[in-house]
mmCIF file of C-alpha atoms in Angstrom:
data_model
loop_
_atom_site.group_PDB
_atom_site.id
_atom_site.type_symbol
_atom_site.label_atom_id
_atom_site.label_comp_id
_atom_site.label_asym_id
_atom_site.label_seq_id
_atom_site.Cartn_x
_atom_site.Cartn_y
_atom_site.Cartn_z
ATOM 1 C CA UNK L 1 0.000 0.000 0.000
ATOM 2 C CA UNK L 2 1.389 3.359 -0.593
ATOM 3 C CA UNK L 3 2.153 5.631 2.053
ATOM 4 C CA UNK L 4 -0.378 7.825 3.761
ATOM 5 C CA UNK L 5 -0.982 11.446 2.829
ATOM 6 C CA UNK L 6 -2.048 13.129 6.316
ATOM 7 C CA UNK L 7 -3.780 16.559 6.781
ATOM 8 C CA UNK L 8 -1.930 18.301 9.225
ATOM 9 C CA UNK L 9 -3.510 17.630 12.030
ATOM 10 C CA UNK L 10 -3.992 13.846 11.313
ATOM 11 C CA UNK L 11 -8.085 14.308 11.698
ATOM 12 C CA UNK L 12 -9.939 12.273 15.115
ATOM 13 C CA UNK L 13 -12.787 11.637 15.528
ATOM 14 C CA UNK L 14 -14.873 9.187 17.885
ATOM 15 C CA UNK L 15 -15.654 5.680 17.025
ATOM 16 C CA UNK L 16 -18.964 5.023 15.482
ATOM 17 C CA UNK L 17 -20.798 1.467 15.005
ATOM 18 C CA UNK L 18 -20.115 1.674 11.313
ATOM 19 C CA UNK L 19 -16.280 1.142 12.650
ATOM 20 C CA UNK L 20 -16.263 -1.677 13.396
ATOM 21 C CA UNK L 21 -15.163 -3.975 10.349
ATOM 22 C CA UNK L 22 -12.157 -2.049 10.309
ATOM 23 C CA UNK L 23 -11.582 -1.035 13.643
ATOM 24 C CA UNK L 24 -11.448 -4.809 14.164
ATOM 25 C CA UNK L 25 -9.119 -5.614 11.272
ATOM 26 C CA UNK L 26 -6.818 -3.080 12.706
ATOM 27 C CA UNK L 27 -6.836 -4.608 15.975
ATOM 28 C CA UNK L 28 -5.734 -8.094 14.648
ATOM 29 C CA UNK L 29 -3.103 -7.143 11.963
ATOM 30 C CA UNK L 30 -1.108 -5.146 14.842
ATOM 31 C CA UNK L 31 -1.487 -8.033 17.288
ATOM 32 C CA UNK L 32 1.980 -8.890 18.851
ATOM 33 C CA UNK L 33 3.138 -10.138 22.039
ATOM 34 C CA UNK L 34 5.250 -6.520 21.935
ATOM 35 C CA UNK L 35 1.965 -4.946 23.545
ATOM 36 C CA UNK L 36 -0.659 -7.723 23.492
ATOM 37 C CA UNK L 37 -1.040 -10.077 26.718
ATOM 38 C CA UNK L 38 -3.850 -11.984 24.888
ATOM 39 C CA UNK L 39 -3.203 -15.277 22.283
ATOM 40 C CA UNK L 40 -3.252 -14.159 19.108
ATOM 41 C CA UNK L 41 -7.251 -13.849 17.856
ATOM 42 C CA UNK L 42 -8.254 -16.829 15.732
ATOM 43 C CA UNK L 43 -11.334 -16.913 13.485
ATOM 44 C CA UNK L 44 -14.262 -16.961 14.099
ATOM 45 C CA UNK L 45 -13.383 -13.730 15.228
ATOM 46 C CA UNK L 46 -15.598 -11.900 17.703
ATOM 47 C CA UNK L 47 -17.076 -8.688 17.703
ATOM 48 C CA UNK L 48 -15.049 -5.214 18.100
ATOM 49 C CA UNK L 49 -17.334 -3.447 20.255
ATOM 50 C CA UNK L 50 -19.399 -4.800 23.006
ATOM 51 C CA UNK L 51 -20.575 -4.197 25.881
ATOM 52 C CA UNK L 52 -17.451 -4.016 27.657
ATOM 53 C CA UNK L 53 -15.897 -1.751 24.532
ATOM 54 C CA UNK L 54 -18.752 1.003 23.294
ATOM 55 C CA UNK L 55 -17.629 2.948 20.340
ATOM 56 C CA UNK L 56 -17.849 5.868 22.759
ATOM 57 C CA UNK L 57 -14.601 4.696 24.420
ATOM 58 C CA UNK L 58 -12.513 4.723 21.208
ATOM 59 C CA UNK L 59 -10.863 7.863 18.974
ATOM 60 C CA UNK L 60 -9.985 6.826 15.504
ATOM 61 C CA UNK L 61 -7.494 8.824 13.301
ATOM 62 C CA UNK L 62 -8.232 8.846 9.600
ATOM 63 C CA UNK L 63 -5.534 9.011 7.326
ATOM 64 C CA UNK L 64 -5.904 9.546 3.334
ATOM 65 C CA UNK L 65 -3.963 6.414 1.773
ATOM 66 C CA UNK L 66 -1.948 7.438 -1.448
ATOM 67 C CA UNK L 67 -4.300 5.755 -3.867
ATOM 68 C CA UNK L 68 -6.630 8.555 -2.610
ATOM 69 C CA UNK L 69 -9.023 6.411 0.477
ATOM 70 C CA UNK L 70 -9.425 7.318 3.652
ATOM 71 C CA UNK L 71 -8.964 4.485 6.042
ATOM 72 C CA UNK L 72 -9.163 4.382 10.094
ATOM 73 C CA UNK L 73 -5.271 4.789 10.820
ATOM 74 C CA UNK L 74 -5.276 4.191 14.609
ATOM 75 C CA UNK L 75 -7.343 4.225 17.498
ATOM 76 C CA UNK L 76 -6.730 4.667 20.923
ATOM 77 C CA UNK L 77 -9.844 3.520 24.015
ATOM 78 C CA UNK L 78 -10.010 5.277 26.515
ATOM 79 C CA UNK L 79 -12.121 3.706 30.063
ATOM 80 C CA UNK L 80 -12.336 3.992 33.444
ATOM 81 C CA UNK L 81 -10.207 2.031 35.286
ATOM 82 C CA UNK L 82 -13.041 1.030 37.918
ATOM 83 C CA UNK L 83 -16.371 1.441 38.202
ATOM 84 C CA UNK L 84 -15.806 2.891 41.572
ATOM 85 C CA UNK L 85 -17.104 6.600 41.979
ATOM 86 C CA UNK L 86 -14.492 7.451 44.099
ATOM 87 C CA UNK L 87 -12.195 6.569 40.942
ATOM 88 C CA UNK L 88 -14.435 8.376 38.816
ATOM 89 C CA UNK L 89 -11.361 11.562 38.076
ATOM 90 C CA UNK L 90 -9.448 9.081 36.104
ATOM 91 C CA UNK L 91 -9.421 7.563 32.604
ATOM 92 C CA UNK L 92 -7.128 5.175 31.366
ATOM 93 C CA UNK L 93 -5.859 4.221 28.156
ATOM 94 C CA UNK L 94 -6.786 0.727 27.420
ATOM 95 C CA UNK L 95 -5.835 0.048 24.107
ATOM 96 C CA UNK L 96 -3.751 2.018 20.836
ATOM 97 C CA UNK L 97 -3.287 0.778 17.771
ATOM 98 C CA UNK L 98 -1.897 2.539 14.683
ATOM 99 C CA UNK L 99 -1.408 0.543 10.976
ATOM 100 C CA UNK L 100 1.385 -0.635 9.851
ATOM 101 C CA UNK L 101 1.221 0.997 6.827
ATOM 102 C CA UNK L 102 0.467 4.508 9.050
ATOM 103 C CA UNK L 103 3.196 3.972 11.417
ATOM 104 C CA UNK L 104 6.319 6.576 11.755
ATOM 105 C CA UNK L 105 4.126 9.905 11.286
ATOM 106 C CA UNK L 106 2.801 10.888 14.259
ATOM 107 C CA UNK L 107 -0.673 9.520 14.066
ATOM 108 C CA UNK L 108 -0.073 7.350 18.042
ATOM 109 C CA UNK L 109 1.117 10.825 19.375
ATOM 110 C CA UNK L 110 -1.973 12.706 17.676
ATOM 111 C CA UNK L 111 -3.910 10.094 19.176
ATOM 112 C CA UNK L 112 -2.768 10.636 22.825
ATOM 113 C CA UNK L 113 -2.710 14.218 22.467
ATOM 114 C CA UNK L 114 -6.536 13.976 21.736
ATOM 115 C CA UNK L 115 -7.054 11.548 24.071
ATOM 116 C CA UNK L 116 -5.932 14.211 26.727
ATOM 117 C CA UNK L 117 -8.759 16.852 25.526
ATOM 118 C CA UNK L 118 -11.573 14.197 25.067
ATOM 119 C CA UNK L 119 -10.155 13.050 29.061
ATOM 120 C CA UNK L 120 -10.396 16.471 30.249
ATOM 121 C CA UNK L 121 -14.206 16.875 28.852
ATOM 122 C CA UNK L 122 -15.335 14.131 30.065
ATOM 123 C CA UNK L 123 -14.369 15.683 33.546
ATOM 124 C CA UNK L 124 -10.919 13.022 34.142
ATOM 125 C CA UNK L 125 -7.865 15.038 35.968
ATOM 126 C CA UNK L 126 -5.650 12.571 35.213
ATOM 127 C CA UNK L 127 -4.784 9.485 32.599
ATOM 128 C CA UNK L 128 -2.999 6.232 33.445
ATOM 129 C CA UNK L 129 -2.168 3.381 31.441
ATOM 130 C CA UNK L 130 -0.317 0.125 31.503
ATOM 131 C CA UNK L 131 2.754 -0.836 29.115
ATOM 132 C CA UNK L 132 4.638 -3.633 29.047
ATOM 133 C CA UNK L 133 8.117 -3.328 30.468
ATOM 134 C CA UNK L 134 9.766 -4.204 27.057
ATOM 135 C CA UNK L 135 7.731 -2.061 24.558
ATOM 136 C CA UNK L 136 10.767 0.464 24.993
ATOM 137 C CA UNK L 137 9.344 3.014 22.077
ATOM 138 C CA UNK L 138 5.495 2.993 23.430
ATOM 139 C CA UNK L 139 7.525 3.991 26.634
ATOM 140 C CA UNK L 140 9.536 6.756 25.120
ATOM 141 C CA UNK L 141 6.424 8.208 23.393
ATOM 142 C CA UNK L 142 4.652 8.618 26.631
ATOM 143 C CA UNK L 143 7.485 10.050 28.671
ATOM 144 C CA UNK L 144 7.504 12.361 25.725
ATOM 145 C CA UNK L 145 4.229 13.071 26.078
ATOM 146 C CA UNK L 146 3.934 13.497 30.246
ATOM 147 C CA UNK L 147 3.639 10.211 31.415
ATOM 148 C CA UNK L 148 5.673 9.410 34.543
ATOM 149 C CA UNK L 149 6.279 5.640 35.546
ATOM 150 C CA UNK L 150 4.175 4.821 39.119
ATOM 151 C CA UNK L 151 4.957 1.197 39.242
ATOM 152 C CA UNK L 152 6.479 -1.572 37.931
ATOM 153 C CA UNK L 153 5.123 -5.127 38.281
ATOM 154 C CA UNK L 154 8.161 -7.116 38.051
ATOM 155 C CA UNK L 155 7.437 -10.220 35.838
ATOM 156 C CA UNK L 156 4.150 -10.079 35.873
ATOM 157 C CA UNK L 157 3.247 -11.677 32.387
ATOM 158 C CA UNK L 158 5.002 -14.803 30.500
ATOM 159 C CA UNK L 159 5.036 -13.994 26.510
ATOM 160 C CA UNK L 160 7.602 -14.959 23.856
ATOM 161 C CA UNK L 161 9.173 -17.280 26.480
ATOM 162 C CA UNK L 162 10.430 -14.945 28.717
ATOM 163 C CA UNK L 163 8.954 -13.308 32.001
ATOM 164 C CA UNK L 164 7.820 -9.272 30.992
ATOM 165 C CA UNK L 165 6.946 -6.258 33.755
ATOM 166 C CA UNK L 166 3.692 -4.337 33.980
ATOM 167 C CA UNK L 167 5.055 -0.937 33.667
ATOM 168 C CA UNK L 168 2.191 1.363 35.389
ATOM 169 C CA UNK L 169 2.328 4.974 34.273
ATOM 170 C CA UNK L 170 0.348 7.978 34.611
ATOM 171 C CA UNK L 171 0.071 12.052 34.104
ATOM 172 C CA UNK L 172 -1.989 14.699 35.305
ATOM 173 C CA UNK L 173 -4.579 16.709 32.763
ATOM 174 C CA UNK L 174 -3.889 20.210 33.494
ATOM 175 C CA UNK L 175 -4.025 22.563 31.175
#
Protein backbone atom coordinates (compact mmCIF):
# COMPACT_ATOMS: atom_id res chain seq x y z
CA UNK A 1 0.00 0.00 0.00
CA UNK A 2 1.39 3.36 -0.59
CA UNK A 3 2.15 5.63 2.05
CA UNK A 4 -0.38 7.83 3.76
CA UNK A 5 -0.98 11.45 2.83
CA UNK A 6 -2.05 13.13 6.32
CA UNK A 7 -3.78 16.56 6.78
CA UNK A 8 -1.93 18.30 9.22
CA UNK A 9 -3.51 17.63 12.03
CA UNK A 10 -3.99 13.85 11.31
CA UNK A 11 -8.09 14.31 11.70
CA UNK A 12 -9.94 12.27 15.11
CA UNK A 13 -12.79 11.64 15.53
CA UNK A 14 -14.87 9.19 17.88
CA UNK A 15 -15.65 5.68 17.02
CA UNK A 16 -18.96 5.02 15.48
CA UNK A 17 -20.80 1.47 15.01
CA UNK A 18 -20.12 1.67 11.31
CA UNK A 19 -16.28 1.14 12.65
CA UNK A 20 -16.26 -1.68 13.40
CA UNK A 21 -15.16 -3.97 10.35
CA UNK A 22 -12.16 -2.05 10.31
CA UNK A 23 -11.58 -1.03 13.64
CA UNK A 24 -11.45 -4.81 14.16
CA UNK A 25 -9.12 -5.61 11.27
CA UNK A 26 -6.82 -3.08 12.71
CA UNK A 27 -6.84 -4.61 15.98
CA UNK A 28 -5.73 -8.09 14.65
CA UNK A 29 -3.10 -7.14 11.96
CA UNK A 30 -1.11 -5.15 14.84
CA UNK A 31 -1.49 -8.03 17.29
CA UNK A 32 1.98 -8.89 18.85
CA UNK A 33 3.14 -10.14 22.04
CA UNK A 34 5.25 -6.52 21.94
CA UNK A 35 1.96 -4.95 23.55
CA UNK A 36 -0.66 -7.72 23.49
CA UNK A 37 -1.04 -10.08 26.72
CA UNK A 38 -3.85 -11.98 24.89
CA UNK A 39 -3.20 -15.28 22.28
CA UNK A 40 -3.25 -14.16 19.11
CA UNK A 41 -7.25 -13.85 17.86
CA UNK A 42 -8.25 -16.83 15.73
CA UNK A 43 -11.33 -16.91 13.48
CA UNK A 44 -14.26 -16.96 14.10
CA UNK A 45 -13.38 -13.73 15.23
CA UNK A 46 -15.60 -11.90 17.70
CA UNK A 47 -17.08 -8.69 17.70
CA UNK A 48 -15.05 -5.21 18.10
CA UNK A 49 -17.33 -3.45 20.26
CA UNK A 50 -19.40 -4.80 23.01
CA UNK A 51 -20.58 -4.20 25.88
CA UNK A 52 -17.45 -4.02 27.66
CA UNK A 53 -15.90 -1.75 24.53
CA UNK A 54 -18.75 1.00 23.29
CA UNK A 55 -17.63 2.95 20.34
CA UNK A 56 -17.85 5.87 22.76
CA UNK A 57 -14.60 4.70 24.42
CA UNK A 58 -12.51 4.72 21.21
CA UNK A 59 -10.86 7.86 18.97
CA UNK A 60 -9.99 6.83 15.50
CA UNK A 61 -7.49 8.82 13.30
CA UNK A 62 -8.23 8.85 9.60
CA UNK A 63 -5.53 9.01 7.33
CA UNK A 64 -5.90 9.55 3.33
CA UNK A 65 -3.96 6.41 1.77
CA UNK A 66 -1.95 7.44 -1.45
CA UNK A 67 -4.30 5.76 -3.87
CA UNK A 68 -6.63 8.55 -2.61
CA UNK A 69 -9.02 6.41 0.48
CA UNK A 70 -9.42 7.32 3.65
CA UNK A 71 -8.96 4.48 6.04
CA UNK A 72 -9.16 4.38 10.09
CA UNK A 73 -5.27 4.79 10.82
CA UNK A 74 -5.28 4.19 14.61
CA UNK A 75 -7.34 4.22 17.50
CA UNK A 76 -6.73 4.67 20.92
CA UNK A 77 -9.84 3.52 24.02
CA UNK A 78 -10.01 5.28 26.51
CA UNK A 79 -12.12 3.71 30.06
CA UNK A 80 -12.34 3.99 33.44
CA UNK A 81 -10.21 2.03 35.29
CA UNK A 82 -13.04 1.03 37.92
CA UNK A 83 -16.37 1.44 38.20
CA UNK A 84 -15.81 2.89 41.57
CA UNK A 85 -17.10 6.60 41.98
CA UNK A 86 -14.49 7.45 44.10
CA UNK A 87 -12.19 6.57 40.94
CA UNK A 88 -14.44 8.38 38.82
CA UNK A 89 -11.36 11.56 38.08
CA UNK A 90 -9.45 9.08 36.10
CA UNK A 91 -9.42 7.56 32.60
CA UNK A 92 -7.13 5.18 31.37
CA UNK A 93 -5.86 4.22 28.16
CA UNK A 94 -6.79 0.73 27.42
CA UNK A 95 -5.84 0.05 24.11
CA UNK A 96 -3.75 2.02 20.84
CA UNK A 97 -3.29 0.78 17.77
CA UNK A 98 -1.90 2.54 14.68
CA UNK A 99 -1.41 0.54 10.98
CA UNK A 100 1.38 -0.63 9.85
CA UNK A 101 1.22 1.00 6.83
CA UNK A 102 0.47 4.51 9.05
CA UNK A 103 3.20 3.97 11.42
CA UNK A 104 6.32 6.58 11.75
CA UNK A 105 4.13 9.91 11.29
CA UNK A 106 2.80 10.89 14.26
CA UNK A 107 -0.67 9.52 14.07
CA UNK A 108 -0.07 7.35 18.04
CA UNK A 109 1.12 10.83 19.37
CA UNK A 110 -1.97 12.71 17.68
CA UNK A 111 -3.91 10.09 19.18
CA UNK A 112 -2.77 10.64 22.82
CA UNK A 113 -2.71 14.22 22.47
CA UNK A 114 -6.54 13.98 21.74
CA UNK A 115 -7.05 11.55 24.07
CA UNK A 116 -5.93 14.21 26.73
CA UNK A 117 -8.76 16.85 25.53
CA UNK A 118 -11.57 14.20 25.07
CA UNK A 119 -10.16 13.05 29.06
CA UNK A 120 -10.40 16.47 30.25
CA UNK A 121 -14.21 16.87 28.85
CA UNK A 122 -15.33 14.13 30.07
CA UNK A 123 -14.37 15.68 33.55
CA UNK A 124 -10.92 13.02 34.14
CA UNK A 125 -7.86 15.04 35.97
CA UNK A 126 -5.65 12.57 35.21
CA UNK A 127 -4.78 9.48 32.60
CA UNK A 128 -3.00 6.23 33.44
CA UNK A 129 -2.17 3.38 31.44
CA UNK A 130 -0.32 0.12 31.50
CA UNK A 131 2.75 -0.84 29.12
CA UNK A 132 4.64 -3.63 29.05
CA UNK A 133 8.12 -3.33 30.47
CA UNK A 134 9.77 -4.20 27.06
CA UNK A 135 7.73 -2.06 24.56
CA UNK A 136 10.77 0.46 24.99
CA UNK A 137 9.34 3.01 22.08
CA UNK A 138 5.49 2.99 23.43
CA UNK A 139 7.52 3.99 26.63
CA UNK A 140 9.54 6.76 25.12
CA UNK A 141 6.42 8.21 23.39
CA UNK A 142 4.65 8.62 26.63
CA UNK A 143 7.49 10.05 28.67
CA UNK A 144 7.50 12.36 25.73
CA UNK A 145 4.23 13.07 26.08
CA UNK A 146 3.93 13.50 30.25
CA UNK A 147 3.64 10.21 31.41
CA UNK A 148 5.67 9.41 34.54
CA UNK A 149 6.28 5.64 35.55
CA UNK A 150 4.17 4.82 39.12
CA UNK A 151 4.96 1.20 39.24
CA UNK A 152 6.48 -1.57 37.93
CA UNK A 153 5.12 -5.13 38.28
CA UNK A 154 8.16 -7.12 38.05
CA UNK A 155 7.44 -10.22 35.84
CA UNK A 156 4.15 -10.08 35.87
CA UNK A 157 3.25 -11.68 32.39
CA UNK A 158 5.00 -14.80 30.50
CA UNK A 159 5.04 -13.99 26.51
CA UNK A 160 7.60 -14.96 23.86
CA UNK A 161 9.17 -17.28 26.48
CA UNK A 162 10.43 -14.95 28.72
CA UNK A 163 8.95 -13.31 32.00
CA UNK A 164 7.82 -9.27 30.99
CA UNK A 165 6.95 -6.26 33.76
CA UNK A 166 3.69 -4.34 33.98
CA UNK A 167 5.05 -0.94 33.67
CA UNK A 168 2.19 1.36 35.39
CA UNK A 169 2.33 4.97 34.27
CA UNK A 170 0.35 7.98 34.61
CA UNK A 171 0.07 12.05 34.10
CA UNK A 172 -1.99 14.70 35.31
CA UNK A 173 -4.58 16.71 32.76
CA UNK A 174 -3.89 20.21 33.49
CA UNK A 175 -4.03 22.56 31.18
Amino acid sequence: MSAPLFRSPCPVRPAVPEDETALGELDRATWSTLHAVQPRPQPPYGPFFDDRHPPREFLVADAVTGAGEVRPAGYIRLARPTPLACNAHVLQIQGLAVADWARRQGIARTLLRASFAEARRRGAGRLTLRVLGHNTAARALYEAEGFAVEGVLPGEFFLGGRYVDDVLMGRPLTP
